[in-house]
Short mmCIF file of C-alpha atoms in Angstrom, two decimals:
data_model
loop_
_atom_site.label_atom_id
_atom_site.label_comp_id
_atom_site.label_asym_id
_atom_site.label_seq_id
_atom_site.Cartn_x
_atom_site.Cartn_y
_atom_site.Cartn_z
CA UNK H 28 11.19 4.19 15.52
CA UNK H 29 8.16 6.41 14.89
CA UNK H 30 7.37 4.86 11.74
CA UNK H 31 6.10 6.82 8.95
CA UNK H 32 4.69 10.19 9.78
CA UNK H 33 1.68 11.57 7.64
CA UNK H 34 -0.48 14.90 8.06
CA UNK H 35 -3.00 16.03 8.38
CA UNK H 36 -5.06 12.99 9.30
CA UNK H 37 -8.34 14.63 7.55
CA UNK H 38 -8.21 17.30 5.53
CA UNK H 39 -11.80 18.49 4.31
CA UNK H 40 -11.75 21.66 1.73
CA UNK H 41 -14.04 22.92 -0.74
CA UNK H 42 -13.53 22.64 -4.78
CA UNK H 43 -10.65 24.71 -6.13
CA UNK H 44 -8.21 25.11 -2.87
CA UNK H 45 -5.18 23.67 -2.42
CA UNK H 46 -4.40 20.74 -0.44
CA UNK H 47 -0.70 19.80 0.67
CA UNK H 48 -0.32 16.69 2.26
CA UNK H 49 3.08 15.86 4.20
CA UNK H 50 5.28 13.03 5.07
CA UNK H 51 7.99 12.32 6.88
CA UNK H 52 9.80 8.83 6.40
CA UNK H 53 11.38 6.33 7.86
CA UNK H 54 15.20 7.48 9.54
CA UNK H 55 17.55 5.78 7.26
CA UNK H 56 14.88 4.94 4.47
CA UNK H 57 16.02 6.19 1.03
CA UNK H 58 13.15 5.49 -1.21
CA UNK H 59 9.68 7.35 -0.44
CA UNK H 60 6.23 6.51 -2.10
CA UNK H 61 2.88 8.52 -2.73
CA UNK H 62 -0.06 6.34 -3.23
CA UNK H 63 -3.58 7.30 -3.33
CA UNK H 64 -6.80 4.37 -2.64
CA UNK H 65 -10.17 4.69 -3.46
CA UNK H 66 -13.00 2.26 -3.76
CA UNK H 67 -12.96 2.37 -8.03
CA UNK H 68 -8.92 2.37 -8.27
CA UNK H 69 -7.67 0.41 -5.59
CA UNK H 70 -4.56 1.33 -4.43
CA UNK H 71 -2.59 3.49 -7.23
CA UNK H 72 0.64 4.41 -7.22
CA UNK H 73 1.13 8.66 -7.67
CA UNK H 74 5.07 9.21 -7.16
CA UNK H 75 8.36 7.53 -6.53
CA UNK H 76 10.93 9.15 -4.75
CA UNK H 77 14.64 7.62 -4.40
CA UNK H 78 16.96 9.65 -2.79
CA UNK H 79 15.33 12.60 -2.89
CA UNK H 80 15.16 12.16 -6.97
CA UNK H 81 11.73 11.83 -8.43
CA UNK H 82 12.25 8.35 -10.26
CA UNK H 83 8.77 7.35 -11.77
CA UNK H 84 5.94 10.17 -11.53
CA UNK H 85 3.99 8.40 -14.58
CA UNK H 86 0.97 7.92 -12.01
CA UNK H 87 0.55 11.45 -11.26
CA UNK H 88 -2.97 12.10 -12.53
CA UNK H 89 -2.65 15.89 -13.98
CA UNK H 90 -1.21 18.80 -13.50
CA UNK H 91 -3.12 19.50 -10.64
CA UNK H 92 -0.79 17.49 -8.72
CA UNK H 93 2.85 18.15 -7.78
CA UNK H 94 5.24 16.26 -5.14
CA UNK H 95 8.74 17.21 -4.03
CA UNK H 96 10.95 15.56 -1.87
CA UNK H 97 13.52 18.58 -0.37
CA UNK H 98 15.48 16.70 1.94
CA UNK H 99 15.65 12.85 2.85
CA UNK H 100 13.43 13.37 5.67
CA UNK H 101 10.14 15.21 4.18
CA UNK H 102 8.09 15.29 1.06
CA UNK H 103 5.03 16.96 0.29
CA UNK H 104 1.78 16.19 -2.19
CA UNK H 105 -0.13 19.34 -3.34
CA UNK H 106 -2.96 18.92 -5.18
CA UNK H 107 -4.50 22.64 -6.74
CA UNK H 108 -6.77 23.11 -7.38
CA UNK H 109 -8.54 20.57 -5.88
CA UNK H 110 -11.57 18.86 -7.21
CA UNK H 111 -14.12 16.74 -5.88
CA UNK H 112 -12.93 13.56 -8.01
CA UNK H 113 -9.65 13.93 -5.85
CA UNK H 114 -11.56 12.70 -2.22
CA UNK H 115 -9.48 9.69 -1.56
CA UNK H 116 -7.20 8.42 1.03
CA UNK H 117 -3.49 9.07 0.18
CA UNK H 118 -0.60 6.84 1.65
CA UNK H 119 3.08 8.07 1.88
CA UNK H 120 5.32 4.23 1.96
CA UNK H 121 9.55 4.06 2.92
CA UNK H 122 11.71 1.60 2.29
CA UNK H 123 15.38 1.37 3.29
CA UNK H 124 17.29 0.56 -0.44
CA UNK H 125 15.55 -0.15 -3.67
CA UNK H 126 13.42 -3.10 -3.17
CA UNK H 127 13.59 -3.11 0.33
CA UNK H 128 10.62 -3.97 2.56
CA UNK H 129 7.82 -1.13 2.20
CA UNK H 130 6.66 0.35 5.16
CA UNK H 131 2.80 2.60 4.90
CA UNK H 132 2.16 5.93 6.87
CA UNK H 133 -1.63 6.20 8.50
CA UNK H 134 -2.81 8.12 5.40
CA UNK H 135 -4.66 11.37 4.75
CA UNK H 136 -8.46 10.82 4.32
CA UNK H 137 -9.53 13.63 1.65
CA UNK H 138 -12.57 14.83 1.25
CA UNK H 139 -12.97 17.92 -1.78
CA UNK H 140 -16.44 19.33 -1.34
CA UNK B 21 3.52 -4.15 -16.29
CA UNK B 22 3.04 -7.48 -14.10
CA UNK B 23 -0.23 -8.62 -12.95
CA UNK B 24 -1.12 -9.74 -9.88
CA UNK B 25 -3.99 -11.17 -9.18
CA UNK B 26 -5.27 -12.45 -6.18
CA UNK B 27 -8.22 -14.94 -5.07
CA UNK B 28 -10.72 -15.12 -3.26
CA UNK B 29 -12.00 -11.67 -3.60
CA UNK B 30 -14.10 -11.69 -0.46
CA UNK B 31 -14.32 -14.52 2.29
CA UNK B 32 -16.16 -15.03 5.01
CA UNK B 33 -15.12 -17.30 7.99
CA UNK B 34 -16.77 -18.23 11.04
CA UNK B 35 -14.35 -17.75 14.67
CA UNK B 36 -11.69 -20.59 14.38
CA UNK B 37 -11.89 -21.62 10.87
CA UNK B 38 -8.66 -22.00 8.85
CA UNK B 39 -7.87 -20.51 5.67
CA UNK B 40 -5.27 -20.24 2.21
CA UNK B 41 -5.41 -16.81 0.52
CA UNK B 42 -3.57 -16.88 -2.88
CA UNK B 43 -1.42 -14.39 -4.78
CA UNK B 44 -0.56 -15.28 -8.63
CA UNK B 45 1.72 -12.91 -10.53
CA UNK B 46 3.18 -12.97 -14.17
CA UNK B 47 6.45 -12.48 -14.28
CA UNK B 48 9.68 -13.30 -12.05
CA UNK B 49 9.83 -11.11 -8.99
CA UNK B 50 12.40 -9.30 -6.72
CA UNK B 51 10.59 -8.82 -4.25
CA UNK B 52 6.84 -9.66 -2.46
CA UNK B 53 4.77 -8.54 0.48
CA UNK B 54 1.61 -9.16 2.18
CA UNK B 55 -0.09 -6.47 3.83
CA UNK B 56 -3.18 -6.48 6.29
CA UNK B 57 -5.16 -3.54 6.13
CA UNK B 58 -7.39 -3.29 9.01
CA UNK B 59 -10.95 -2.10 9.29
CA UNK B 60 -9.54 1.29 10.52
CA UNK B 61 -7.72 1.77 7.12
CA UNK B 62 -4.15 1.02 8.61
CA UNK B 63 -1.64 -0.62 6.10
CA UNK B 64 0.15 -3.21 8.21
CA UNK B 65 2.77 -5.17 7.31
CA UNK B 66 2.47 -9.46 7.63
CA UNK B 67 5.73 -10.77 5.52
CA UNK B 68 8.09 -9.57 3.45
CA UNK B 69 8.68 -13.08 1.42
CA UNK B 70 10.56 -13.19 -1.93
CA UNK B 71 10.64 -16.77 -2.02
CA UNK B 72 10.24 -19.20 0.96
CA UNK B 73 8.18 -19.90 4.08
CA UNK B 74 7.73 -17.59 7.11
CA UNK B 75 5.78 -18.20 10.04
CA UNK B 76 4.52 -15.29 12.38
CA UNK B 77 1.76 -16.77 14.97
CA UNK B 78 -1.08 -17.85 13.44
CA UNK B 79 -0.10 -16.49 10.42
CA UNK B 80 2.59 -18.31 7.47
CA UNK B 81 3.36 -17.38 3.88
CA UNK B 82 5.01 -19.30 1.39
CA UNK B 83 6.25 -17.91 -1.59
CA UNK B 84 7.02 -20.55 -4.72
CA UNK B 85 8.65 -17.90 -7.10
CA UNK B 86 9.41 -20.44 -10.22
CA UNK B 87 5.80 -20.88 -9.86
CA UNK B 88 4.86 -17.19 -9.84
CA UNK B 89 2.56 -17.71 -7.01
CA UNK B 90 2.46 -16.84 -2.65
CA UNK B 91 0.24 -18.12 -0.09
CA UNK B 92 -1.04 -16.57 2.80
CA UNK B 93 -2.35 -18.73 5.68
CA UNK B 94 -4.68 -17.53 8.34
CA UNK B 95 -5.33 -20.46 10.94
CA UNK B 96 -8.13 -20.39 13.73
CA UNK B 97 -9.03 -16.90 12.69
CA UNK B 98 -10.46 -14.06 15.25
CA UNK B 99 -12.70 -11.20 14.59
CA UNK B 100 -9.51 -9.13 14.26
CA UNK B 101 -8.34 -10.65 11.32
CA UNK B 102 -11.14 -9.06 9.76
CA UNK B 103 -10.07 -6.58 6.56
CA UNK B 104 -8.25 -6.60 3.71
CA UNK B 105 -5.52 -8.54 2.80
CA UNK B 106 -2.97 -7.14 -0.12
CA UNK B 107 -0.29 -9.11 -2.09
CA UNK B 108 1.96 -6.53 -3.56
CA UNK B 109 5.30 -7.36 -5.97
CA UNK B 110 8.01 -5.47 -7.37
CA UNK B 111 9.02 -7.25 -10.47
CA UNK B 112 12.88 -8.05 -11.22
CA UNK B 113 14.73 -6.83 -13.53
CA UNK B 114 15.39 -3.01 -12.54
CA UNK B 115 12.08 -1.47 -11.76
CA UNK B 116 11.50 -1.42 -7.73
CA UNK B 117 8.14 -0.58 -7.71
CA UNK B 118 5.55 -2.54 -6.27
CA UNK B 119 2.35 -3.63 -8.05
CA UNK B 120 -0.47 -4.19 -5.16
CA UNK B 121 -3.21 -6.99 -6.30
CA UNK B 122 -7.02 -6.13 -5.61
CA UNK B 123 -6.71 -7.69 -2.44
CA UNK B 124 -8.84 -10.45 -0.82
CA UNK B 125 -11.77 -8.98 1.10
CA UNK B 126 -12.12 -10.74 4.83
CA UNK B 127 -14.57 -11.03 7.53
CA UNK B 128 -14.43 -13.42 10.62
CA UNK B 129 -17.90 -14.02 12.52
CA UNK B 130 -17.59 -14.29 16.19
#
């Protein structure tokens, strides 16, 4: 299996564009995750996906951000506009059943100039 | 939410040494992983250990869930087990979202 699929790899923009950030899961895996990392935070978690079904989106940090999950193979993160507090790497995770074994894409490394 | 806390923050090993990284959490658990993220800023899974003991290599974890507590030993370490190591538990009781600790900060001289 491919694993989990993630693009871009680096995305640099400039202050108020908008960023979309892709992921394709795991074949088979029902649950998806968004998580973003940064030296301050650690590793948060943004979104939870099962199903396709947005579950728990109480990490989302504003408005600015937005994820949707159209089909059991692809979601996306969007982030506009984007602001220079945003620069972060951001993880997309699968696992196969609630509570199953959690599997982490390469990431996106951000950078909002 | 359950905390997880994990210890040592940062170690240091010399090429060969042995060593026990701990994961503590506060509240009964469904499910637990350890994860190894690498100097290149890859998330790779170790275990995926509930409760019991695994054994991959060099590498073992033991999980003691009535104890609230996992173990992660590292024995005669290389330079590439150099990184960060992550503990990260999804409590039980409905919710299957994992809470990651701060993770235990390693580097192995050569």
């Amino acid at each position: 299996d491919a694993g989990v699929i993630q693009s871009p790899r680096h995305e640099v923009t400039e202050m108020g564009q908008e960023v979309t950030l892709r992921c394709k899961p795991i074949s088979g895996h029902n649950s998806l995750f968004w998580y973003r990392q940064t030296m301050m935070r650690g590793l948060e978690l943004l979104i939870y996906f099962n199903n396709n079904v947005p579950i728990d989106d109480s990490g989302m940090p504003e408005d600015r951000f937005s994820a949707k999950m159209p089909n059991a193979s692809f979601s996306t993160l969007k982030i506009q506009p984007s602001e220079p507090r945003d620069s972060a790497v951001y993880f997309c995770a699968s696992t196969q059943g609630q509570g199953g074994e959690q599997f982490f894409g390469p990431g996106t490394r951000l950078t909002v100039l | 939410g359950i905390q997880v806390e994990q210890s040592p923050p940062d170690l240091i090993l010399q090429e060969g040494a042995n060593s026990t990284l701990r994961c503590n959490f506060s509240d009964s658990v469904n499910n637990l992983q350890w994860f190894h993220q690498n100097p290149w800023g890859q998330l790779i899974n170790l275990f995926y250990i509930p409760s019991g003991t695994k054994q991959n290599g060099r590498l073992s974890a033991t999980t003691v869930a009535t104890e609230r507590y996992s173990l992660l030993y590292i024995s005669s370490s290389q330079t590439t087990d150099s990184g960060v190591y992550f503990c990260a538990v999804a409590p039980s009781g409905g919710s299957y979202i994992p809470t990651f600790g701060r993770g235990t900060s390693l580097i192995v001289h050569p």
